PDB file of C-alpha atoms and ligand atoms in Angstrom:
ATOM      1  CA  UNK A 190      36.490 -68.794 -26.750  1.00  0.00           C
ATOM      2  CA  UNK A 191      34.506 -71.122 -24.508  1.00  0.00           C
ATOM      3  CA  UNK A 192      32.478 -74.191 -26.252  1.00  0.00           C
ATOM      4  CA  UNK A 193      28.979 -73.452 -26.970  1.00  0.00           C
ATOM      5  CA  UNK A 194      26.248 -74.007 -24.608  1.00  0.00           C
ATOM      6  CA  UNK A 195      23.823 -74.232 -27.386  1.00  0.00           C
ATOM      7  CA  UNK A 196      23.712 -77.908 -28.760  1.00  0.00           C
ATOM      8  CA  UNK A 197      25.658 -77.972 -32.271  1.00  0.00           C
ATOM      9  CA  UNK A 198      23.551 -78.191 -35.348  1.00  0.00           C
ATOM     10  CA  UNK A 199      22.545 -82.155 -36.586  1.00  0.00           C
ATOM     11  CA  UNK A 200      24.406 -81.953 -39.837  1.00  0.00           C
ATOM     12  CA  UNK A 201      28.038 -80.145 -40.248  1.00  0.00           C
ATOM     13  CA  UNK A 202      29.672 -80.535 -43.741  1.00  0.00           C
ATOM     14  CA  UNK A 203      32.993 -78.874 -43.736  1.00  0.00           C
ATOM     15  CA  UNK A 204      34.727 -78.330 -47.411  1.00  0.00           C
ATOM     16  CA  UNK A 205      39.032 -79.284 -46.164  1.00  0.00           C
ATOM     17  CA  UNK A 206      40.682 -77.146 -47.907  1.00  0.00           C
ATOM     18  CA  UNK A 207      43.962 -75.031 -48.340  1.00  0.00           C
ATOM     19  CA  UNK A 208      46.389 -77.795 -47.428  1.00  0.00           C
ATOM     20  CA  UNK A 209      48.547 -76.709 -50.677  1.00  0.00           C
ATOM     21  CA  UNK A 210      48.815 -73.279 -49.714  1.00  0.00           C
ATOM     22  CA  UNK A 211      49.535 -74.485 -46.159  1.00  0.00           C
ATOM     23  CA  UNK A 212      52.163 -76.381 -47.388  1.00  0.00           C
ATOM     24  CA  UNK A 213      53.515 -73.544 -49.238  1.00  0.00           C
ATOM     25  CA  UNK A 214      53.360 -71.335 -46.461  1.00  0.00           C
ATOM     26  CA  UNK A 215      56.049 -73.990 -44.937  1.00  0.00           C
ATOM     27  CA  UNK A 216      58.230 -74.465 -47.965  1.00  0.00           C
ATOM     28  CA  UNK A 217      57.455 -78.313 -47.977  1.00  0.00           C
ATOM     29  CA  UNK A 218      55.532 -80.408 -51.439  1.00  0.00           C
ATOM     30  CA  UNK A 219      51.737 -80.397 -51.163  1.00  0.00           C
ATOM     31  CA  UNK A 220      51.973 -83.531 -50.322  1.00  0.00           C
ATOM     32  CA  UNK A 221      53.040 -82.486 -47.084  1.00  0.00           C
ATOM     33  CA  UNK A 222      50.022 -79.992 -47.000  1.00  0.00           C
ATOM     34  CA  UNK A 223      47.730 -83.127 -47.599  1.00  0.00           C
ATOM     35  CA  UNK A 224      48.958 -84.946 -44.364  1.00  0.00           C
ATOM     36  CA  UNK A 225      49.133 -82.117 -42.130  1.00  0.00           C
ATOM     37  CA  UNK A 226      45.269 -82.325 -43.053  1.00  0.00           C
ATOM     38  CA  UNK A 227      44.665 -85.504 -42.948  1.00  0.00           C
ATOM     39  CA  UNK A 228      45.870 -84.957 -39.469  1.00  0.00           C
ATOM     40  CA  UNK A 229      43.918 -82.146 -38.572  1.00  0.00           C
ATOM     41  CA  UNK A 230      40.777 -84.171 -39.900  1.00  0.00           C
ATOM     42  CA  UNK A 231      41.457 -87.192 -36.890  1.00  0.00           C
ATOM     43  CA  UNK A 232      41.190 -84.574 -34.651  1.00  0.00           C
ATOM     44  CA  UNK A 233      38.705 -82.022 -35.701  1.00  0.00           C
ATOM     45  CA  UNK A 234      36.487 -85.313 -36.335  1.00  0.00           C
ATOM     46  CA  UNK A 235      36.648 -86.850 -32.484  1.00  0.00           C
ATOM     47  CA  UNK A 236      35.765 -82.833 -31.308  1.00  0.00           C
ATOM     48  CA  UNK A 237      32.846 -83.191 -33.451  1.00  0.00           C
ATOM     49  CA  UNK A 238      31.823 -86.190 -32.290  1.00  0.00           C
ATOM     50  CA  UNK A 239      32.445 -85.486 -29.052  1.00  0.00           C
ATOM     51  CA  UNK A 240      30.388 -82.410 -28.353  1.00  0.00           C
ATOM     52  CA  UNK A 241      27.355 -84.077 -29.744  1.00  0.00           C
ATOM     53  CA  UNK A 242      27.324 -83.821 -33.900  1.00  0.00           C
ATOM     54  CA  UNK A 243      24.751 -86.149 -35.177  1.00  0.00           C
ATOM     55  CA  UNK A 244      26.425 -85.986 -38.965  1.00  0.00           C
ATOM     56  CA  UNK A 245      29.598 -84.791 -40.293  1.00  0.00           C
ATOM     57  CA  UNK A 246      29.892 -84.795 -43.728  1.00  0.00           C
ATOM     58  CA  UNK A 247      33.652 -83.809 -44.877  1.00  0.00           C
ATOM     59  CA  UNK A 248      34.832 -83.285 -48.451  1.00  0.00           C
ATOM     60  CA  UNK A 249      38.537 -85.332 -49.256  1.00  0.00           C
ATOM     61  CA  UNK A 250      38.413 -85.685 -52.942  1.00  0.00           C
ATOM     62  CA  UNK A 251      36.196 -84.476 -55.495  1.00  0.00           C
ATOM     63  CA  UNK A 252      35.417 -85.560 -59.031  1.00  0.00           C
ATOM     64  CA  UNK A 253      37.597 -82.383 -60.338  1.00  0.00           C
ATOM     65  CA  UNK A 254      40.280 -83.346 -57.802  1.00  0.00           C
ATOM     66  CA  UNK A 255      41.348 -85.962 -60.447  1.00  0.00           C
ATOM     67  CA  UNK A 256      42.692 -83.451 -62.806  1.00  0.00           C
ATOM     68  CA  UNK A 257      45.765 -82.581 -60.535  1.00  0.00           C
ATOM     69  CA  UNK A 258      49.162 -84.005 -61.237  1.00  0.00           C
ATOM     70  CA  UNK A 259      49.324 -87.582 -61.052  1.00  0.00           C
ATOM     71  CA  UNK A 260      51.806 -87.313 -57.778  1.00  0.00           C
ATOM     72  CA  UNK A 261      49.774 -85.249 -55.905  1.00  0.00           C
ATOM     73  CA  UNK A 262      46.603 -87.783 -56.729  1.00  0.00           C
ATOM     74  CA  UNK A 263      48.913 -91.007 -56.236  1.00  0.00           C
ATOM     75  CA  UNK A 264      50.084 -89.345 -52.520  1.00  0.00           C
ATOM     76  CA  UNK A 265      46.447 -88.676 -51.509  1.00  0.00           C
ATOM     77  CA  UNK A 266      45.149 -91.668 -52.724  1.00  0.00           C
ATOM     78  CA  UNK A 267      48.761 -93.453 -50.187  1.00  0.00           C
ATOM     79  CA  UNK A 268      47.156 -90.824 -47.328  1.00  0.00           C
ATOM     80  CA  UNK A 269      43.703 -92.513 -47.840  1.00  0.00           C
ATOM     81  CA  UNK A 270      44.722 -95.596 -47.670  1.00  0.00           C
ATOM     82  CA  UNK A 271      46.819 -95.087 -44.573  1.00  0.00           C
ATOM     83  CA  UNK A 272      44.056 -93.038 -42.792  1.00  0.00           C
ATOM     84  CA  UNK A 273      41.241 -95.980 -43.665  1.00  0.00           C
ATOM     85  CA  UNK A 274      43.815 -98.482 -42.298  1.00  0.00           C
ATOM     86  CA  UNK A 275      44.663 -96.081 -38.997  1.00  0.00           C
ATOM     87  CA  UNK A 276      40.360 -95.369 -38.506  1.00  0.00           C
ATOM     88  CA  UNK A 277      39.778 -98.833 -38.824  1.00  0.00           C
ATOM     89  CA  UNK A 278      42.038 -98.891 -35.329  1.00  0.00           C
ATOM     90  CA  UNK A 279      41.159 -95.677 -33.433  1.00  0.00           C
ATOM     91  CA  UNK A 280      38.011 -94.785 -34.380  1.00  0.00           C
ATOM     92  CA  UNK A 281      36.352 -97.816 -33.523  1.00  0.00           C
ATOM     93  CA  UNK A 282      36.428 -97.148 -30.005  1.00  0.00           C
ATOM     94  CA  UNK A 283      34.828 -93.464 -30.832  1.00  0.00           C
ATOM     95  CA  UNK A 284      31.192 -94.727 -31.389  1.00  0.00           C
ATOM     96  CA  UNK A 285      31.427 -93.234 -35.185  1.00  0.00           C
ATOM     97  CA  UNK A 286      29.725 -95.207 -38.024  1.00  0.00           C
ATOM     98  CA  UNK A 287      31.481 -94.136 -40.892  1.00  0.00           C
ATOM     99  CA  UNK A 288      30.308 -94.073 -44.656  1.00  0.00           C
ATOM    100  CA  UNK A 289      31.461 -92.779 -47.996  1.00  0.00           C
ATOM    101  CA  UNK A 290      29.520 -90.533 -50.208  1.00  0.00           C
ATOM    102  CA  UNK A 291      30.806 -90.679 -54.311  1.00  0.00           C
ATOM    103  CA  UNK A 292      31.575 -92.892 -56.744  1.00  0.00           C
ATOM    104  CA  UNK A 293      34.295 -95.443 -54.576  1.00  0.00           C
ATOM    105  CA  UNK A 294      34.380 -97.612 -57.585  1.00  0.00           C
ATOM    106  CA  UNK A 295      36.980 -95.331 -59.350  1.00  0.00           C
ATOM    107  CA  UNK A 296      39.280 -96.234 -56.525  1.00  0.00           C
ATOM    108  CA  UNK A 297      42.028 -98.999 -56.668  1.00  0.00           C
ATOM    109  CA  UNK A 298      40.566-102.733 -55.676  1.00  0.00           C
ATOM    110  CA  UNK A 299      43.018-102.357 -52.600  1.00  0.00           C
ATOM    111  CA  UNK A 300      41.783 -99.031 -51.493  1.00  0.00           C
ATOM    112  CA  UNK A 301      37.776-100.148 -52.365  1.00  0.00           C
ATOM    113  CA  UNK A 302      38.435-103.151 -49.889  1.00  0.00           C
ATOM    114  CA  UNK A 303      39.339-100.630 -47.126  1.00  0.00           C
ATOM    115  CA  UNK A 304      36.313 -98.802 -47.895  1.00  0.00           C
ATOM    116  CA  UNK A 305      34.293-101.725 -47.523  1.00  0.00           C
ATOM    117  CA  UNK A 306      36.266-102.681 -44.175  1.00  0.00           C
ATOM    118  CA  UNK A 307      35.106 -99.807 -42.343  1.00  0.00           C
ATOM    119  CA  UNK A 308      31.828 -99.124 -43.599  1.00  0.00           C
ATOM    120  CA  UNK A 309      31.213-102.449 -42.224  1.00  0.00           C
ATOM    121  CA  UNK A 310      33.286-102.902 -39.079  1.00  0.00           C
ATOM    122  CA  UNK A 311      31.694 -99.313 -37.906  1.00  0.00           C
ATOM    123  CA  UNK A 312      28.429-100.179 -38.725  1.00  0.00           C
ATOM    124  CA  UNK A 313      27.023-101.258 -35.886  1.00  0.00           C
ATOM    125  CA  UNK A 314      27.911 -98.021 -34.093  1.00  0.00           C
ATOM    126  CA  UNK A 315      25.320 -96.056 -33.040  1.00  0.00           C
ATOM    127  CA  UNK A 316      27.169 -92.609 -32.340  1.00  0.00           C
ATOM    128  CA  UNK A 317      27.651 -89.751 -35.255  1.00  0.00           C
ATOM    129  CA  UNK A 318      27.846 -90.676 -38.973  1.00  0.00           C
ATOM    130  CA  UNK A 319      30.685 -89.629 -40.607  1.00  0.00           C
ATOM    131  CA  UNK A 320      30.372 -89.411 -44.507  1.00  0.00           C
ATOM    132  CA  UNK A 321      33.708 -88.996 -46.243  1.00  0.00           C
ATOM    133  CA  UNK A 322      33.093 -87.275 -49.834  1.00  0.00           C
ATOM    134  CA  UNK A 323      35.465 -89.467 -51.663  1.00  0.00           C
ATOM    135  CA  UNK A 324      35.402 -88.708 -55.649  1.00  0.00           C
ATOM    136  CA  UNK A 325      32.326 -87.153 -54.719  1.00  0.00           C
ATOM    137  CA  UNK A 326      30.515 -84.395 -56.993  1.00  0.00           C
ATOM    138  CA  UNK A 327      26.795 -82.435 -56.296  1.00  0.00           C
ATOM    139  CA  UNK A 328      26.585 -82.704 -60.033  1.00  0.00           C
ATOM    140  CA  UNK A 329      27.762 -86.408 -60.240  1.00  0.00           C
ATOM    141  CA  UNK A 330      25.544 -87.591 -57.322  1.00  0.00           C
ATOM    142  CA  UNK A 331      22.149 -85.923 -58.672  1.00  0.00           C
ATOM    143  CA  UNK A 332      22.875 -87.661 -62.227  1.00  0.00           C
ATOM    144  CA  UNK A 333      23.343 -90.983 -60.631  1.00  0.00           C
ATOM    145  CA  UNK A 334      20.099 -90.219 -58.410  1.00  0.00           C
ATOM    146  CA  UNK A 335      18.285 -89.379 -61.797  1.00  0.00           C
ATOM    147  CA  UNK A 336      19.530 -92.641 -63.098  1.00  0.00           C
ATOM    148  CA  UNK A 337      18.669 -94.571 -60.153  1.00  0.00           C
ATOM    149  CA  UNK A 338      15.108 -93.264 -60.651  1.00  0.00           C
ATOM    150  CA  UNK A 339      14.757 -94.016 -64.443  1.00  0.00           C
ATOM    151  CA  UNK A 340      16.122 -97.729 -63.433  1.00  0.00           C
ATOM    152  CA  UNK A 341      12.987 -97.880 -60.744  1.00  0.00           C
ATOM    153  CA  UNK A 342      10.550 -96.798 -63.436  1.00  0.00           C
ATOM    154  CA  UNK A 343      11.948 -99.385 -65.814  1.00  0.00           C
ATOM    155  CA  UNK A 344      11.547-101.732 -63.571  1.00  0.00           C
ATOM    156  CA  UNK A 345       7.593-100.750 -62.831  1.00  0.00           C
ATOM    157  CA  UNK A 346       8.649 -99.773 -59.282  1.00  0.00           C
ATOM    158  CA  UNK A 347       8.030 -96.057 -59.331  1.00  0.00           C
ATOM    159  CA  UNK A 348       6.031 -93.848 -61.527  1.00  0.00           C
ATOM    160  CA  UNK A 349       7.179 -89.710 -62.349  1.00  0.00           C
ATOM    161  CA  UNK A 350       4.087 -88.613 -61.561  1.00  0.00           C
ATOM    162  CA  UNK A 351       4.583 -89.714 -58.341  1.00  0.00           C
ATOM    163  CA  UNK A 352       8.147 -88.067 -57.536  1.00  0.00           C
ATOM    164  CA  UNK A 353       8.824 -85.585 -54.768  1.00  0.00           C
ATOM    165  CA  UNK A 354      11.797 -83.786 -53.397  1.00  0.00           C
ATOM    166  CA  UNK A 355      11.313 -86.414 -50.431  1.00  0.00           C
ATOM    167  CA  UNK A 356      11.533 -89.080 -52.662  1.00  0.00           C
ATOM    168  CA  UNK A 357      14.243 -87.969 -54.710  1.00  0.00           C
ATOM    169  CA  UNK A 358      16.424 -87.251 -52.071  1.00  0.00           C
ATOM    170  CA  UNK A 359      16.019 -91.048 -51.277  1.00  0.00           C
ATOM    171  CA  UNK A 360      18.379 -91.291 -54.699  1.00  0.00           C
ATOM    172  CA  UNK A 361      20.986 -89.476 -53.277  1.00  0.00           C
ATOM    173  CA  UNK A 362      24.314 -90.790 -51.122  1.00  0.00           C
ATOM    174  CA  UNK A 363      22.906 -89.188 -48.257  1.00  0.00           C
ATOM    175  CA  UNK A 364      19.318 -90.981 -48.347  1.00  0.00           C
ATOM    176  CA  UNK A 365      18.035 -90.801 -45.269  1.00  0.00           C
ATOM    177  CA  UNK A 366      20.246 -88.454 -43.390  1.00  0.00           C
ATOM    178  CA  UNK A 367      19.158 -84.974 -42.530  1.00  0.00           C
ATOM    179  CA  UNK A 368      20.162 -81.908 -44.197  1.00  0.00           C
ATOM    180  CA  UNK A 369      23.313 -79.861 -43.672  1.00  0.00           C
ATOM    181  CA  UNK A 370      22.944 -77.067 -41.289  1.00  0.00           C
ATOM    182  CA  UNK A 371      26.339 -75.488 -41.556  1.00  0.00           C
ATOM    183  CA  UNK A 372      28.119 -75.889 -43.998  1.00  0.00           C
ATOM    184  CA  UNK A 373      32.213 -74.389 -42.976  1.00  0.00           C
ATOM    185  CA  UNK A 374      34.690 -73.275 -45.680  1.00  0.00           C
ATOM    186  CA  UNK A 375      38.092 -72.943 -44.707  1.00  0.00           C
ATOM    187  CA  UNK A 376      41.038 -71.629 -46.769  1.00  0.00           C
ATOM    188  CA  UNK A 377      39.634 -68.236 -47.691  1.00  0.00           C
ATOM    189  CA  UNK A 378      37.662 -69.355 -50.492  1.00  0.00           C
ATOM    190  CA  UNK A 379      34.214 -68.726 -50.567  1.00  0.00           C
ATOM    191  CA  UNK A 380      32.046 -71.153 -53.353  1.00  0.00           C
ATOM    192  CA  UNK A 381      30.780 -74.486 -52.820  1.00  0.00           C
ATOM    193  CA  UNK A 382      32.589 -76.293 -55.686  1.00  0.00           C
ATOM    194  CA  UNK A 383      30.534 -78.946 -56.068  1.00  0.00           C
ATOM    195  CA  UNK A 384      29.759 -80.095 -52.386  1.00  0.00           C
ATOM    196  CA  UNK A 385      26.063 -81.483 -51.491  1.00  0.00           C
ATOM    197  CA  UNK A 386      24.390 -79.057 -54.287  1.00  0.00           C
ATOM    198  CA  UNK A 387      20.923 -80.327 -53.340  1.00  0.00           C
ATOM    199  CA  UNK A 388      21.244 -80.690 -49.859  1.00  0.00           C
ATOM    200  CA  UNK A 389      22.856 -77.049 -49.082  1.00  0.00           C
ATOM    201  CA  UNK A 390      19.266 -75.264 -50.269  1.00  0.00           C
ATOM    202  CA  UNK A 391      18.968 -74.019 -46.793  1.00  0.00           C
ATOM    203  CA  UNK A 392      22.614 -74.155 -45.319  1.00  0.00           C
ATOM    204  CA  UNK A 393      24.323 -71.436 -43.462  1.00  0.00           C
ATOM    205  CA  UNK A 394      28.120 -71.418 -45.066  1.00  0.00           C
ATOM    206  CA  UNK A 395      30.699 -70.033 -42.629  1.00  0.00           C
ATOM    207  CA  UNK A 396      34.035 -69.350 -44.486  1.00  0.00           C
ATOM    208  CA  UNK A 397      37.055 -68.804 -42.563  1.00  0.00           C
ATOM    209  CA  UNK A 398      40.537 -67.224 -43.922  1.00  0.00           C
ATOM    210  CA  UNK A 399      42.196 -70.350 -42.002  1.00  0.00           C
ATOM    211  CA  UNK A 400      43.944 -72.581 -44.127  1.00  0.00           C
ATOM    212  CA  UNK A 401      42.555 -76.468 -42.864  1.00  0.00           C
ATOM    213  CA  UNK A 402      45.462 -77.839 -41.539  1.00  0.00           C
ATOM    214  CA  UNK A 403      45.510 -74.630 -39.166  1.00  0.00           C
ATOM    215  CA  UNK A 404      41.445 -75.085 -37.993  1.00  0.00           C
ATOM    216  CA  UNK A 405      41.537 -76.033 -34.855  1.00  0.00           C
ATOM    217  CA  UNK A 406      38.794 -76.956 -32.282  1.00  0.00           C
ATOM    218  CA  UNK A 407      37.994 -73.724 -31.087  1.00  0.00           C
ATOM    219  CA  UNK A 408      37.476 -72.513 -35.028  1.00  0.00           C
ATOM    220  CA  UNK A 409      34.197 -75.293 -35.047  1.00  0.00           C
ATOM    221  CA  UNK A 410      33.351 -73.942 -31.501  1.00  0.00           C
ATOM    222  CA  UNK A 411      33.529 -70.490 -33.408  1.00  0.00           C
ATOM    223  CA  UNK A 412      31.556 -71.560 -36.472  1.00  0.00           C
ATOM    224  CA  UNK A 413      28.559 -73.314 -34.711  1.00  0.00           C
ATOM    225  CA  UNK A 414      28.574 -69.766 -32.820  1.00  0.00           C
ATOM    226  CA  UNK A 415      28.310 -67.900 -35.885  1.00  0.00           C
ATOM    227  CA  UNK A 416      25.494 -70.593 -36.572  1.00  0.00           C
ATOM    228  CA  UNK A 417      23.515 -69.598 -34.056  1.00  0.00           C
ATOM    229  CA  UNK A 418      23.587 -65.927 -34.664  1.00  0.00           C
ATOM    230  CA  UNK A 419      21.993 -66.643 -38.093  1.00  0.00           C
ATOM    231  CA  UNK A 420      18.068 -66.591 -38.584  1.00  0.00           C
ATOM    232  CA  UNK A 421      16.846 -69.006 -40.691  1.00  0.00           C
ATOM    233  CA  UNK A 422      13.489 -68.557 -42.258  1.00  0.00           C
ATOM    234  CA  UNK A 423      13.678 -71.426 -45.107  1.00  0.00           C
ATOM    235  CA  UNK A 424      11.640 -69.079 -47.180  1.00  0.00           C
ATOM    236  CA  UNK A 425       9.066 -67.910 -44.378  1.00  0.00           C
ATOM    237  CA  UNK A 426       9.411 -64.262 -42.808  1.00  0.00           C
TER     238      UNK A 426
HETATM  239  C1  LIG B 103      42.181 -79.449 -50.160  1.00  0.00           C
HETATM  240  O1  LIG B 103      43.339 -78.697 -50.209  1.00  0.00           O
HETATM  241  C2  LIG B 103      42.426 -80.928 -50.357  1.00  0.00           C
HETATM  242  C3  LIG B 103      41.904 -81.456 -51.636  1.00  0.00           C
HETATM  243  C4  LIG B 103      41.245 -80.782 -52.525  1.00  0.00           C
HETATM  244  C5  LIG B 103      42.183 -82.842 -51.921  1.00  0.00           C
HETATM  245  P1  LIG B 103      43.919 -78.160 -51.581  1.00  0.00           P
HETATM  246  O2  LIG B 103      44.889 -79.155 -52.105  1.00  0.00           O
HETATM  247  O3  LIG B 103      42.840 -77.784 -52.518  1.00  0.00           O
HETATM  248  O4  LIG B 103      44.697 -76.860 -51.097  1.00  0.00           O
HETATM  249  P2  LIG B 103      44.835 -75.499 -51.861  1.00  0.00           P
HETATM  250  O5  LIG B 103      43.452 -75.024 -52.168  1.00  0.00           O
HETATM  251  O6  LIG B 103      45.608 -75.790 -53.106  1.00  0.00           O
HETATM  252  O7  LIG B 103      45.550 -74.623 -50.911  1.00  0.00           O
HETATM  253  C1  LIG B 104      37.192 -78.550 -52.954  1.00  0.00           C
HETATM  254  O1  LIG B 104      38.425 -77.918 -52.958  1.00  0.00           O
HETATM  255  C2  LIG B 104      37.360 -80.040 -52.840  1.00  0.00           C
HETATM  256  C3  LIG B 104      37.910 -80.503 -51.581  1.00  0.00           C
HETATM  257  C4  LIG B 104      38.246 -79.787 -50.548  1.00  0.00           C
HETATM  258  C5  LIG B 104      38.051 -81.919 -51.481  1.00  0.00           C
HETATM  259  P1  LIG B 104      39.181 -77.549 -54.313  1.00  0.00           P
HETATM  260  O2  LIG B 104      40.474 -76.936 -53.913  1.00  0.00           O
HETATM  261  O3  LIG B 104      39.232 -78.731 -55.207  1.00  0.00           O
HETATM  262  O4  LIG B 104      38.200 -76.471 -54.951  1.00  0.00           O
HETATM  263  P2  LIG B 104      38.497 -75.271 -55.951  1.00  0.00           P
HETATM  264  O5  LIG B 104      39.262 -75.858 -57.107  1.00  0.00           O
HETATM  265  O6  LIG B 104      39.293 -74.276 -55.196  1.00  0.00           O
HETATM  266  O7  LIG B 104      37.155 -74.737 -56.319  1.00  0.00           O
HETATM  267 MG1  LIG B 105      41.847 -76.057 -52.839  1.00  0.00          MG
END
């Protein structure tokens, strides 16, 4: 399929998943699933980037994810920290400001510091934003948003009366930042477990039977075509 000649939507947020079963599918640990993603991600990021995505929100780790086997969370958490070390290399020279959406602070000190290394060293770039959902949960984020608010009222700097969606959104990890147009599924599952439950209210979700190490280029060419086949009416006729 050719790329698109229709600009791709502002906001993509793409849920990475089925690197387990992909792993199975090739007789090799999970682990192995989990790099072969990891992988994939590098290159399915640059594409976006590339053809002219303003934000890419992608989903590495979720609050739930801690509940797996304690090898399969110490080798992602070894993948992060190799793939935070490698971006703070390569994708420096892509223009890409990178930032992380979810509660780092669960992270190891060593792993926090690399955080803080690239959110830094890429801010001053002025191409797409890249969030990386990092122990990041919908439910998590709009508790610490509601807390964030109760703190400002304590502190006489906001009133309830005076809340709107607008200015609750300001609570959230993506303050600021549009919301997601597409939202892409991979893996064959279709539900949103837990991914940007506030800002997906008017989403299109595209799920693919593809597990994500296998998504290649041409599958986000496909999916911003789907996109644009959609009619959006955000409630209106
Ligand atoms: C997604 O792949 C990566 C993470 C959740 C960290 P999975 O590990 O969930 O792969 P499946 O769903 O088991 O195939
Ligand atoms: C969602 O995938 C989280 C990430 C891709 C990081 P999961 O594999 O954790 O979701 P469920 O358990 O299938 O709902
Ligand atoms: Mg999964």
């Amino acid at each position: 399929m050719p790329a698109n000649t229709l600009p791709p939507p502002a906001h993509i947020g793409v849920i990475m998943d089925g690197n387990g079963r992909w792993a199975k599918k090739h007789f090799q640990p999970r682990s192995m699933g989990h790099r072969a993603g990891a992988r994939n991600f590098r290159t399915i990021t640059r594409y976006a980037s590339r053809i002219g995505v303003k934000y890419l929100t992608v989903y590495a780790f979720s609050t739930e994810n801690w509940a797996r086997p304690a090898e399969e969370v110490g080798a992602l958490m070894g993948l992060f920290k190799d793939y935070l070390q490698e971006a703070l290399r390569d994708f420096m020279d892509e223009n890409i400001r990178v930032r992380f959406i979810g509660d780092t602070s669960a992270f190891a000190p060593e792993l926090q510091a690399l955080i803080r290394e690239v959110e830094e060293a890429s801010a001053p770039k002025t191409g797409m934003v890249l969030n990386l959902a990092m122990n990041y949960g919908g439910r998590a984020e709009l508790v610490r948003g509601a807390r964030l608010f109760a703190q400002a009222v304590e502190r006489g700097e906001a009133s309830p009366q005076d809340l709107t969606e607008e200015g609750f959104a300001r609570y959230l990890y993506t303050g600021g930042q549009p919301d997601p147009d597409l939202i892409i599924r991979p893996s064959g599952e279709q539900r949103v477990s837990n991914f940007l439950l506030w800002q997906c209210a008017y989403a299109e979700f595209v799920y693919f039977d593809i597990l994500w190490p296998d998504f290649k280029t041409q599958d986000l060419d496909r999916a911003i075509a789907i996109y644009h086949s959609r009619q959006r009416r955000f409630g209106g006729v």
